[in-house]
Tab-separated table of C-alpha atoms in Angstrom:
chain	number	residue	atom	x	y	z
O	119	UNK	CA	-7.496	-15.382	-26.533
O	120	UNK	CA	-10.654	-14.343	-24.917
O	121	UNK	CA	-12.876	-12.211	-26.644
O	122	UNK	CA	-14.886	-9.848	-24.755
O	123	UNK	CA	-18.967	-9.958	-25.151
O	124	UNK	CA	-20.757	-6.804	-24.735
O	125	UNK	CA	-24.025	-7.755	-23.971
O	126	UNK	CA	-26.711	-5.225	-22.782
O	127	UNK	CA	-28.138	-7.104	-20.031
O	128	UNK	CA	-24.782	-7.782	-18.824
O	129	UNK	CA	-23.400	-11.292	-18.451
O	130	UNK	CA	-24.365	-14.330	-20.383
O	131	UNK	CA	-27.198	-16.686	-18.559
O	132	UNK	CA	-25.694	-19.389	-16.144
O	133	UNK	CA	-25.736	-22.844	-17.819
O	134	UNK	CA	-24.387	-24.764	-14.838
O	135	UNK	CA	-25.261	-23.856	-11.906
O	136	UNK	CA	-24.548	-27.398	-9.784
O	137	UNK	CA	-21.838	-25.614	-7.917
O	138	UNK	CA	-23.923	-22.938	-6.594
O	139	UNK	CA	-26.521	-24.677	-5.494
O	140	UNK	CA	-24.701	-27.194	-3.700
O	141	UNK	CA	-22.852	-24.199	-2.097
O	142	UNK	CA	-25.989	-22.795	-0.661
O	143	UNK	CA	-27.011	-26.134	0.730
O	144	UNK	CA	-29.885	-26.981	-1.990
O	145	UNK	CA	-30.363	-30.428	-3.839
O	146	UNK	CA	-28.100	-31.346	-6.804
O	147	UNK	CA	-28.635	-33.912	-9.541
O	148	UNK	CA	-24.495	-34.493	-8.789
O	149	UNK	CA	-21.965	-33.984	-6.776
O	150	UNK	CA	-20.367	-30.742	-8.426
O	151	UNK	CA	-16.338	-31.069	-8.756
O	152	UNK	CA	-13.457	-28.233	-9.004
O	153	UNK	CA	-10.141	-28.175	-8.755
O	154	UNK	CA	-7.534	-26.307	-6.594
O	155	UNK	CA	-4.795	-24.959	-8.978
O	156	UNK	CA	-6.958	-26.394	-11.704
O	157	UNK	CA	-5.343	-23.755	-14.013
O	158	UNK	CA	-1.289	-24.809	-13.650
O	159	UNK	CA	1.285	-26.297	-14.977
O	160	UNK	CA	0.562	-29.417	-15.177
O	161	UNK	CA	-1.163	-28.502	-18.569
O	162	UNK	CA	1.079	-28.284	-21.774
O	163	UNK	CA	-1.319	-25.363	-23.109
O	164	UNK	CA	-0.541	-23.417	-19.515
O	165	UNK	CA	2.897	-23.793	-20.103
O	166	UNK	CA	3.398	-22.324	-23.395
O	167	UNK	CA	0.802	-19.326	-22.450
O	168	UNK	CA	2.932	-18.739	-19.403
O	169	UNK	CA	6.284	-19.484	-20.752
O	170	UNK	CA	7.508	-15.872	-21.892
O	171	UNK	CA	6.243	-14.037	-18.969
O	172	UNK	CA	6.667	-12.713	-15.834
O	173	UNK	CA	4.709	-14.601	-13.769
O	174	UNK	CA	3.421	-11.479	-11.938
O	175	UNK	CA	3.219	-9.531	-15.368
O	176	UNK	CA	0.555	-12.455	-16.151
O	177	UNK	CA	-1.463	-11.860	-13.327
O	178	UNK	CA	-1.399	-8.485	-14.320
O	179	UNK	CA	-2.777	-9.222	-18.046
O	180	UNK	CA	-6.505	-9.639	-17.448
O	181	UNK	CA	-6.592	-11.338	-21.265
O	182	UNK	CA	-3.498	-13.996	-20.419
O	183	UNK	CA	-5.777	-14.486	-16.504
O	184	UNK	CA	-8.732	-15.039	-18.680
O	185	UNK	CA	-6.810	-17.754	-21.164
O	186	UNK	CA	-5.377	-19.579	-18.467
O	187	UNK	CA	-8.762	-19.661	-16.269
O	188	UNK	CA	-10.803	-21.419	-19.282
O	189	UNK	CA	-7.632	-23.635	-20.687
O	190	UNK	CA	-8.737	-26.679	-18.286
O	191	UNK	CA	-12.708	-25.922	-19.148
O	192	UNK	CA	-11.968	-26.765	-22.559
O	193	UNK	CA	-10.513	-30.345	-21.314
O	194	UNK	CA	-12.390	-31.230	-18.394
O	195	UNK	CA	-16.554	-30.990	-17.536
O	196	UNK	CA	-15.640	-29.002	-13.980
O	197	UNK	CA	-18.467	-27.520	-12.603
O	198	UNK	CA	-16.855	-23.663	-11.577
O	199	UNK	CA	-14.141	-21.867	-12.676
O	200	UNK	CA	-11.433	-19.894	-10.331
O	201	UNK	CA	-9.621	-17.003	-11.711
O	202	UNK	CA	-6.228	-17.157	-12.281
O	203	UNK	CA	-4.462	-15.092	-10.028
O	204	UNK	CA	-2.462	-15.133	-7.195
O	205	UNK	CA	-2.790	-14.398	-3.624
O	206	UNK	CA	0.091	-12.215	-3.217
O	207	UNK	CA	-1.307	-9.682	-5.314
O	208	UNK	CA	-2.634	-8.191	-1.916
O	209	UNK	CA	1.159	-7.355	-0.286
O	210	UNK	CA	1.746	-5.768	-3.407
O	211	UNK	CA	-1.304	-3.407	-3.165
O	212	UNK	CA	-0.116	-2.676	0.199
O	213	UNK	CA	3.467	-1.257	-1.184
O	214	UNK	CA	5.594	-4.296	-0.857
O	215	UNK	CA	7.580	-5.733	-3.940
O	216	UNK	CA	6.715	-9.524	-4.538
O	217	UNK	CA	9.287	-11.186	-7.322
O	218	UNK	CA	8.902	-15.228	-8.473
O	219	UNK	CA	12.291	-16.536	-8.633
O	220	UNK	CA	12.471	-19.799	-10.667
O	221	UNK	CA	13.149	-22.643	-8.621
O	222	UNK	CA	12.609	-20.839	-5.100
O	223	UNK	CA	8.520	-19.396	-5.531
O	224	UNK	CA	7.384	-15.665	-5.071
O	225	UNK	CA	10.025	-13.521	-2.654
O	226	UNK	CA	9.587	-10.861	-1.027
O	227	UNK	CA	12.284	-8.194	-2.002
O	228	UNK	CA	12.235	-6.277	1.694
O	229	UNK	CA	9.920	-8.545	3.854
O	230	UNK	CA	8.937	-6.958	7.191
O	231	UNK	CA	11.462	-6.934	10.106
O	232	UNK	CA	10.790	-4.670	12.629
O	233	UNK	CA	7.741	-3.241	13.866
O	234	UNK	CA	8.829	0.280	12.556
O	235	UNK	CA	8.253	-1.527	9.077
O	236	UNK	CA	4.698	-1.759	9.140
O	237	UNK	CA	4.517	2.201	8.312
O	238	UNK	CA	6.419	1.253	5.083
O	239	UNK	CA	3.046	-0.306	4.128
O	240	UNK	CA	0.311	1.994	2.428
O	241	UNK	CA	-2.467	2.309	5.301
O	242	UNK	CA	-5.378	3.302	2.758
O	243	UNK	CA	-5.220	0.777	0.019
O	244	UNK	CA	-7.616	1.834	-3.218
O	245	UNK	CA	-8.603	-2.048	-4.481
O	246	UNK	CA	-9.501	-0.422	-7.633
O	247	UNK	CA	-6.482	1.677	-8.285
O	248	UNK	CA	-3.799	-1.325	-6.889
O	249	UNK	CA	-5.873	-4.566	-7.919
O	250	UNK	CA	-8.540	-3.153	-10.501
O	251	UNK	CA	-6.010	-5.831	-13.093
O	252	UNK	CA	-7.404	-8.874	-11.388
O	253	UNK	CA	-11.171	-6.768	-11.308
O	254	UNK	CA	-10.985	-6.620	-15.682
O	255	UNK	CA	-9.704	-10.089	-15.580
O	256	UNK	CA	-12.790	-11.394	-13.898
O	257	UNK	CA	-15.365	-8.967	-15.759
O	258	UNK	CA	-13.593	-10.550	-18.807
O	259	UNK	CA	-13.588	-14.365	-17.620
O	260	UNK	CA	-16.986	-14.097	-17.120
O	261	UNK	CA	-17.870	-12.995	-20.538
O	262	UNK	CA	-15.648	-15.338	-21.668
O	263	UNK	CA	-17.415	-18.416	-20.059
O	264	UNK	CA	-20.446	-17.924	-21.991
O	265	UNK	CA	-22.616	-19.003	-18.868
O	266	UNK	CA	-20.828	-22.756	-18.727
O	267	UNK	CA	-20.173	-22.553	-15.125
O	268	UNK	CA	-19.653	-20.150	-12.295
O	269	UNK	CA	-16.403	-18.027	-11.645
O	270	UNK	CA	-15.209	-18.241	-8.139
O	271	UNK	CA	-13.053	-15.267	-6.796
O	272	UNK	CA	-10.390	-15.415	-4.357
O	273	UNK	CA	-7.883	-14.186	-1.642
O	274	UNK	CA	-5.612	-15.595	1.282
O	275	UNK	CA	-7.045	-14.466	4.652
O	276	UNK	CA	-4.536	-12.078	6.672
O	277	UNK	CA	-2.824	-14.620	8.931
O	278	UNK	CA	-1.077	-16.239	5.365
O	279	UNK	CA	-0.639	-12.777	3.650
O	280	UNK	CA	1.503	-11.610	7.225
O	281	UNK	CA	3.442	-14.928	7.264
O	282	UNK	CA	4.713	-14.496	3.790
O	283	UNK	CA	5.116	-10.466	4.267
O	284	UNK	CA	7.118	-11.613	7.297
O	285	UNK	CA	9.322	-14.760	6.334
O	286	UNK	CA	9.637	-12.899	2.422
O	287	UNK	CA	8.908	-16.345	0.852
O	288	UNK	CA	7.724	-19.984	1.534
O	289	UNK	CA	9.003	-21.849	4.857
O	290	UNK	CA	8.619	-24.884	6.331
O	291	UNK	CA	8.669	-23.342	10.234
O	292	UNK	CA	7.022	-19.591	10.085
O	293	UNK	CA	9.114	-18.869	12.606
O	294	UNK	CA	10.028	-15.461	11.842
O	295	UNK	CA	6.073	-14.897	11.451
O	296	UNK	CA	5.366	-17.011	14.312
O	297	UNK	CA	7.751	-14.633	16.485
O	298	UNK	CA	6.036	-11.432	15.707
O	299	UNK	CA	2.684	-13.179	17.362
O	300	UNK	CA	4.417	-13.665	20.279
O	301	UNK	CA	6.633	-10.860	20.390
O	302	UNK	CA	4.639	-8.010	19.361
O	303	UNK	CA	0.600	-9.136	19.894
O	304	UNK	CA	-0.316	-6.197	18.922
O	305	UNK	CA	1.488	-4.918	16.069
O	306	UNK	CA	0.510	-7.998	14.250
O	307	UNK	CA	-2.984	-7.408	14.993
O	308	UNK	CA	-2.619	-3.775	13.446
O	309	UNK	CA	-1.358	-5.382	10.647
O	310	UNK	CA	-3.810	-8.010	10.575
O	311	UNK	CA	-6.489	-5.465	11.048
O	312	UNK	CA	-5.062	-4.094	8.011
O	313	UNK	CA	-5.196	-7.102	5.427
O	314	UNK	CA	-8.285	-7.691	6.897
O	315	UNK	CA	-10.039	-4.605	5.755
O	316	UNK	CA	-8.173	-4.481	2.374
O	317	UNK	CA	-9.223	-8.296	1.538
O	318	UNK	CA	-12.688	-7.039	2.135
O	319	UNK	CA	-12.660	-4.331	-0.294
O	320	UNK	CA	-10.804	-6.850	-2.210
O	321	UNK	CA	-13.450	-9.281	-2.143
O	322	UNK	CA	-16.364	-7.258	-2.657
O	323	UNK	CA	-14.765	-5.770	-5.890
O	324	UNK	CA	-14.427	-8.979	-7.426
O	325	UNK	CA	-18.149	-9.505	-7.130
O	326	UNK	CA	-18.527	-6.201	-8.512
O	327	UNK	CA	-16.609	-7.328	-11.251
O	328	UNK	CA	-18.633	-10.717	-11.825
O	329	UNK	CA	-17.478	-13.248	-9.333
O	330	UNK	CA	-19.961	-15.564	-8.419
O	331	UNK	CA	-18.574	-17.034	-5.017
O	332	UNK	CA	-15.591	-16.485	-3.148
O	333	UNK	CA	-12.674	-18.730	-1.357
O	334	UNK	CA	-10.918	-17.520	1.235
O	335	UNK	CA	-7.512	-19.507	1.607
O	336	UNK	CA	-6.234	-19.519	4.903
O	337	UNK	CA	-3.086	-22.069	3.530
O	338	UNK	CA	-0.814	-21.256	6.782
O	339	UNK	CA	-3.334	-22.288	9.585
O	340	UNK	CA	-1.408	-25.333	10.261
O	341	UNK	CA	1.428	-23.754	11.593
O	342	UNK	CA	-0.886	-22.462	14.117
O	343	UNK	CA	-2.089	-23.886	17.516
O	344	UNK	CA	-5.546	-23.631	18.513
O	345	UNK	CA	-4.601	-20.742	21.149
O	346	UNK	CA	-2.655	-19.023	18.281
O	347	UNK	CA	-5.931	-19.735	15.544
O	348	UNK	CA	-8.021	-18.406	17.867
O	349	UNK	CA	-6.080	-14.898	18.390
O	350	UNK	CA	-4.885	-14.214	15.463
O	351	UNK	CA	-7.005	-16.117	12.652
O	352	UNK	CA	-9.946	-16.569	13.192
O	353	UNK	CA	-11.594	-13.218	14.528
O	354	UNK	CA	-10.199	-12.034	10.966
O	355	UNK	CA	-12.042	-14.770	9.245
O	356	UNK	CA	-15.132	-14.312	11.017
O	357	UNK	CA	-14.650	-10.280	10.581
O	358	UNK	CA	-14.159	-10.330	6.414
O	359	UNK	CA	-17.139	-12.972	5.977
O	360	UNK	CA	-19.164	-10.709	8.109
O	361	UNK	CA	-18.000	-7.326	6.448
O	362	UNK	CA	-18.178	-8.722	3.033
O	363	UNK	CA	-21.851	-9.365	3.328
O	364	UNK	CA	-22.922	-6.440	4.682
O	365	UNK	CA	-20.750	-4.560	1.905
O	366	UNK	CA	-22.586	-6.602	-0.821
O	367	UNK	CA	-26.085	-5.754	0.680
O	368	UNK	CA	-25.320	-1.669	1.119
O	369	UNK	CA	-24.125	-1.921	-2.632
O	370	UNK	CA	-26.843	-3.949	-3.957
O	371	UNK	CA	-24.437	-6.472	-4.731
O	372	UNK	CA	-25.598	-10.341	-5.357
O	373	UNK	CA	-24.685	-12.149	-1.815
O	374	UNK	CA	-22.788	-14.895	-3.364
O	375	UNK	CA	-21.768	-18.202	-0.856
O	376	UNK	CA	-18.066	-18.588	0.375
O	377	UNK	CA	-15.829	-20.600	0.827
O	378	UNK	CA	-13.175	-20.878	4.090
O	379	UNK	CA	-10.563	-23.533	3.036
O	380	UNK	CA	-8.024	-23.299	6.200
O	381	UNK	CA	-5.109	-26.298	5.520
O	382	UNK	CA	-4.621	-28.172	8.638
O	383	UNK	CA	-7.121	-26.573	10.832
O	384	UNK	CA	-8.889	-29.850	11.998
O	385	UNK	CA	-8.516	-28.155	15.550
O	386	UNK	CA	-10.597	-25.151	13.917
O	387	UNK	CA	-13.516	-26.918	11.923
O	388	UNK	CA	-16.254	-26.563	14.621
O	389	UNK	CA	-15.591	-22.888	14.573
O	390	UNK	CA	-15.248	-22.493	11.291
O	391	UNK	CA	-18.398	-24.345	10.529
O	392	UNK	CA	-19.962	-21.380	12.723
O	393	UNK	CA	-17.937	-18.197	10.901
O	394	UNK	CA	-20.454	-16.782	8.466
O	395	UNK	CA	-19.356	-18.973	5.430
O	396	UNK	CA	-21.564	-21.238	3.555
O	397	UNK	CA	-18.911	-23.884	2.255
O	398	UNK	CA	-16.075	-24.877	4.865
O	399	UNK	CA	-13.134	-26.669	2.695
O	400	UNK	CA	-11.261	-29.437	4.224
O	401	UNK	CA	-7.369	-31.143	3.457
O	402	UNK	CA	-7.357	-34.910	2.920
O	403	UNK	CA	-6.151	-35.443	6.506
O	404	UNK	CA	-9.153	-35.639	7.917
O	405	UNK	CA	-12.334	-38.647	7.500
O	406	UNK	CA	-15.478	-37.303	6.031
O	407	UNK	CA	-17.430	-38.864	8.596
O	408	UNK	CA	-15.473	-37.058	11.368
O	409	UNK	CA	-15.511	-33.374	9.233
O	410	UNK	CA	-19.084	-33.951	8.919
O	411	UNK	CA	-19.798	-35.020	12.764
O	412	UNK	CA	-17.613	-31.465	13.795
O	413	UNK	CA	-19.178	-29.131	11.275
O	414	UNK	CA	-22.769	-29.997	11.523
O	415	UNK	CA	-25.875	-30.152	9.232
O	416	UNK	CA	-25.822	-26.140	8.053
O	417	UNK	CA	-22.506	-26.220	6.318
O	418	UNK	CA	-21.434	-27.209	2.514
O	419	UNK	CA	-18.223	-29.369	2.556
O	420	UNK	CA	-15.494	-29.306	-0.311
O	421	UNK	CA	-12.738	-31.773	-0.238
O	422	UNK	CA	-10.608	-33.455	0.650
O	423	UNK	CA	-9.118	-35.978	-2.023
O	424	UNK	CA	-4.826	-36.156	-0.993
O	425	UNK	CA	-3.652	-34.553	-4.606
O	426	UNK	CA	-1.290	-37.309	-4.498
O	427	UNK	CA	-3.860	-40.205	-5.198
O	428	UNK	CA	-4.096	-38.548	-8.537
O	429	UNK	CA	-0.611	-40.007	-9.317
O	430	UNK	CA	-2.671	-43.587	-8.781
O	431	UNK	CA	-4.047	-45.695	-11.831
O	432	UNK	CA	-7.428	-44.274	-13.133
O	433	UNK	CA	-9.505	-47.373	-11.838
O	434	UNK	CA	-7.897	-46.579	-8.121
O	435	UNK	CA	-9.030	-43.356	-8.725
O	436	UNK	CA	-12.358	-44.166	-9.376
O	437	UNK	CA	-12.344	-46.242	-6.277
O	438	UNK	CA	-10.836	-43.574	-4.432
O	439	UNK	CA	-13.747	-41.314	-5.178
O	440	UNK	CA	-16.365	-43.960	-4.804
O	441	UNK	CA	-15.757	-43.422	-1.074
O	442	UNK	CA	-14.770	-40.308	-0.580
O	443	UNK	CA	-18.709	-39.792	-1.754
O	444	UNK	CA	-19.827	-42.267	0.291
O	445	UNK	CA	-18.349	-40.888	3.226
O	446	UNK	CA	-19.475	-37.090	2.667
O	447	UNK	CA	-22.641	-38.045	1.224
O	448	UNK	CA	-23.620	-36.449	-2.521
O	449	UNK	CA	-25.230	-33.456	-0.984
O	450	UNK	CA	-24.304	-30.220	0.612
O	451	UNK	CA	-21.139	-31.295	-0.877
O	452	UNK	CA	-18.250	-29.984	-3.506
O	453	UNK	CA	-15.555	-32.624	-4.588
O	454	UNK	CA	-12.119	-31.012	-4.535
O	455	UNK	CA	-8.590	-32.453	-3.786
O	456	UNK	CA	-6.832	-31.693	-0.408
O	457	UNK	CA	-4.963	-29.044	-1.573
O	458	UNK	CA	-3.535	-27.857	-5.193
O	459	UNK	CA	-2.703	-29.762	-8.590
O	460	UNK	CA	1.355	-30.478	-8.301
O	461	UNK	CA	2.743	-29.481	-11.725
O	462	UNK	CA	3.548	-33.070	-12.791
O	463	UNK	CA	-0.012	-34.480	-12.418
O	464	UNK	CA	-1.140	-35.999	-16.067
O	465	UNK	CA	-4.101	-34.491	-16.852
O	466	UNK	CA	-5.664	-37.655	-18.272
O	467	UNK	CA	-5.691	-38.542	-14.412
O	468	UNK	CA	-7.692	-35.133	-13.487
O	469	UNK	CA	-10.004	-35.860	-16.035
O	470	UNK	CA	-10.321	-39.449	-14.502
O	471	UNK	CA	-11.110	-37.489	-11.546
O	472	UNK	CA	-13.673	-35.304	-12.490
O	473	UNK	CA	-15.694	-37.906	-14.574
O	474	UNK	CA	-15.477	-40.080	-11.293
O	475	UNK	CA	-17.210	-37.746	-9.211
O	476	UNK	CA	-19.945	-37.406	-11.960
O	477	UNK	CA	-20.492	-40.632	-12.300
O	478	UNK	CA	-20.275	-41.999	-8.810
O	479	UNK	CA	-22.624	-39.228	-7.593
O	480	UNK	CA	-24.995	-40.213	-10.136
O	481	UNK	CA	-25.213	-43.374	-9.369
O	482	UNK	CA	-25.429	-42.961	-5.663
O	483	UNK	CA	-28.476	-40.449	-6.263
O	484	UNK	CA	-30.531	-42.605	-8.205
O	485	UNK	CA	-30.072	-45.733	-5.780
């Protein structure tokens, strides 16, 4: 496993730093490429790390976080690593007991019911003290890395967190969730209010710790109308970017870019382009060409490849790519997929993918 380098000026010298730059909007030699979910199970190596443990209890072991976050570094040239984590580590810092049950996903032993419930959850949340596992897993990762690429640090934004604290699981409606927004405005902005300003903390301690960007994941935004976005998402995205930069300054902290990847928020993208983060993350249900027209010149974009076309024959892939490039243009750009890796993706095809984007870009910046 990893092995942790002391080093007195702190962490190793970035090797890499294509992802970064093209984060921040400056000039790249190519297209940098990551993955969503890029540490999963659709690697053997994952699967046999993972396959004793409690898939909590892993998150939990900054040495098994650090394992899983470099096993697809050692097989593919990406250009960043994410640590491996999860983003439901948050409701558990806040009190509530989060179990993965094979074959259903992570549920919530007493999700929220009533409004009385949301004095069940702790009110001052210590990041270090609750989450200060996923902190040594990052300080670690980073060490670990050796400079190869940058370490991206995470969190779902407070909409997704309060879906899943209020359905107790996945769900293909969010009605329950969707109810409280309509039923009690403003409880759910207390607790909104709530994850906000623990996500913050949250986020600012991982770059304490060594993370050198941040992605925000707002994966529930499609179950959301515009009207419904605009209450109760996006004043909390705008709020954390906002807070989380001003945190990083008053603690001398490096200002590192971020990410907002909301799924399904074509509705959203103008604002979004306009909420304080440098990179704006897209799905793969929307045309380059039109994500580009909405969000404007002073935005990165990551995206948007459908995971799916990954299940295509490597020379599609390649094809695929070819104009997914073409359409976003090489710069001020990240290649990503759409959303996650699905666990029974062959991981010759992800490396099809990521040579793809190298070589594409390449050749589209030299001609």
């Amino acid at each position: 496993l990893c092995s942790f380098i002391h080093s007195p000026k702190g962490f190793p010298k970035l090797k890499n730093d294509t992802f970064l730059r093209a984060a921040r909007g400056e000039e790249t030699e190519h297209t940098p490429v990551w993955c969503m979910r890029q540490a999963g199970r659709y690697l053997p190596e994952f699967r046999e790390t993972r396959a004793a443990q409690d898939f909590f209890a892993t998150c939990r072991s900054p040495k098994l976080c650090c394992e899983l976050t470099l096993q697809p570094l050692r097989r593919f040239p990406l250009d960043a690593a994410i640590i491996f984590s999860d983003i439901l580590v948050v409701p558990q810092a806040l009190g509530m007991e989060v179990v993965m049950v094979p074959g259903k996903g992570p549920t919530f032993t007493e999700p929220l019911k009533e409004v009385e419930d949301l004095l069940k959850l702790r009110q001052k949340v210590d990041v270090t003290a609750e989450l200060g596992y996923v902190f040594q897993a990052i300080t670690l990762t980073r060490h670990s890395l050796e400079g190869r690429v940058p370490l991206i640090g995470f969190s779902g934004a407070p909409w997704t967190l309060m879906s899943y604290m209020i359905e107790g699981g996945g769900s293909t409606t969010m009605a329950k969730a969707k109810s409280w927004l309509y039923r009690h405005p403003e409880a759910s902005h207390r607790l909104l209010r709530l994850l906000a300003n623990v996500v913050t903390d949250y986020l600012v301690g991982q770059v304490a710790a060594g993370a050198q960007a941040l992605q925000l994941f707002e994966s529930h935004a499609g179950h959301l109308g515009p009207e419904q976005f605009q209450d109760f998402a996006l004043p909390y995205i705008r709020d954390i970017a906002q807070a989380v930069k001003s945190k990083l300054k008053e603690e001398a902290l490096p200002l590192v870019p971020m990410i907002i990847f909301a799924k399904d928020a074509h509705y959203a993208l103008r604002d979004l382009a306009h909420a304080g983060y440098e990179v704006v993350g897209l799905d793969w249900t929307i045309q380059p060409q039109e994500a580009r027209a909405q969000t404007g010149k002073d935005v990165t974009l990551q995206g948007n490849l459908d995971p799916c076309a990954l299940y295509a024959p490597k020379e599609k892939i390649g094809e695929l790519v070819k104009k997914m490039l073409e359409g976003f243009g090489t710069q001020r750009y990240i290649a990503n997929l759409g959303h996650g890796l699905y666990p029974d993706m062959n991981p010759e095809h992800v490396g099809a993918f990521v040579e793809a984007v190298h070589a594409h870009s390449r050749h589209i910046n030299k001609h």
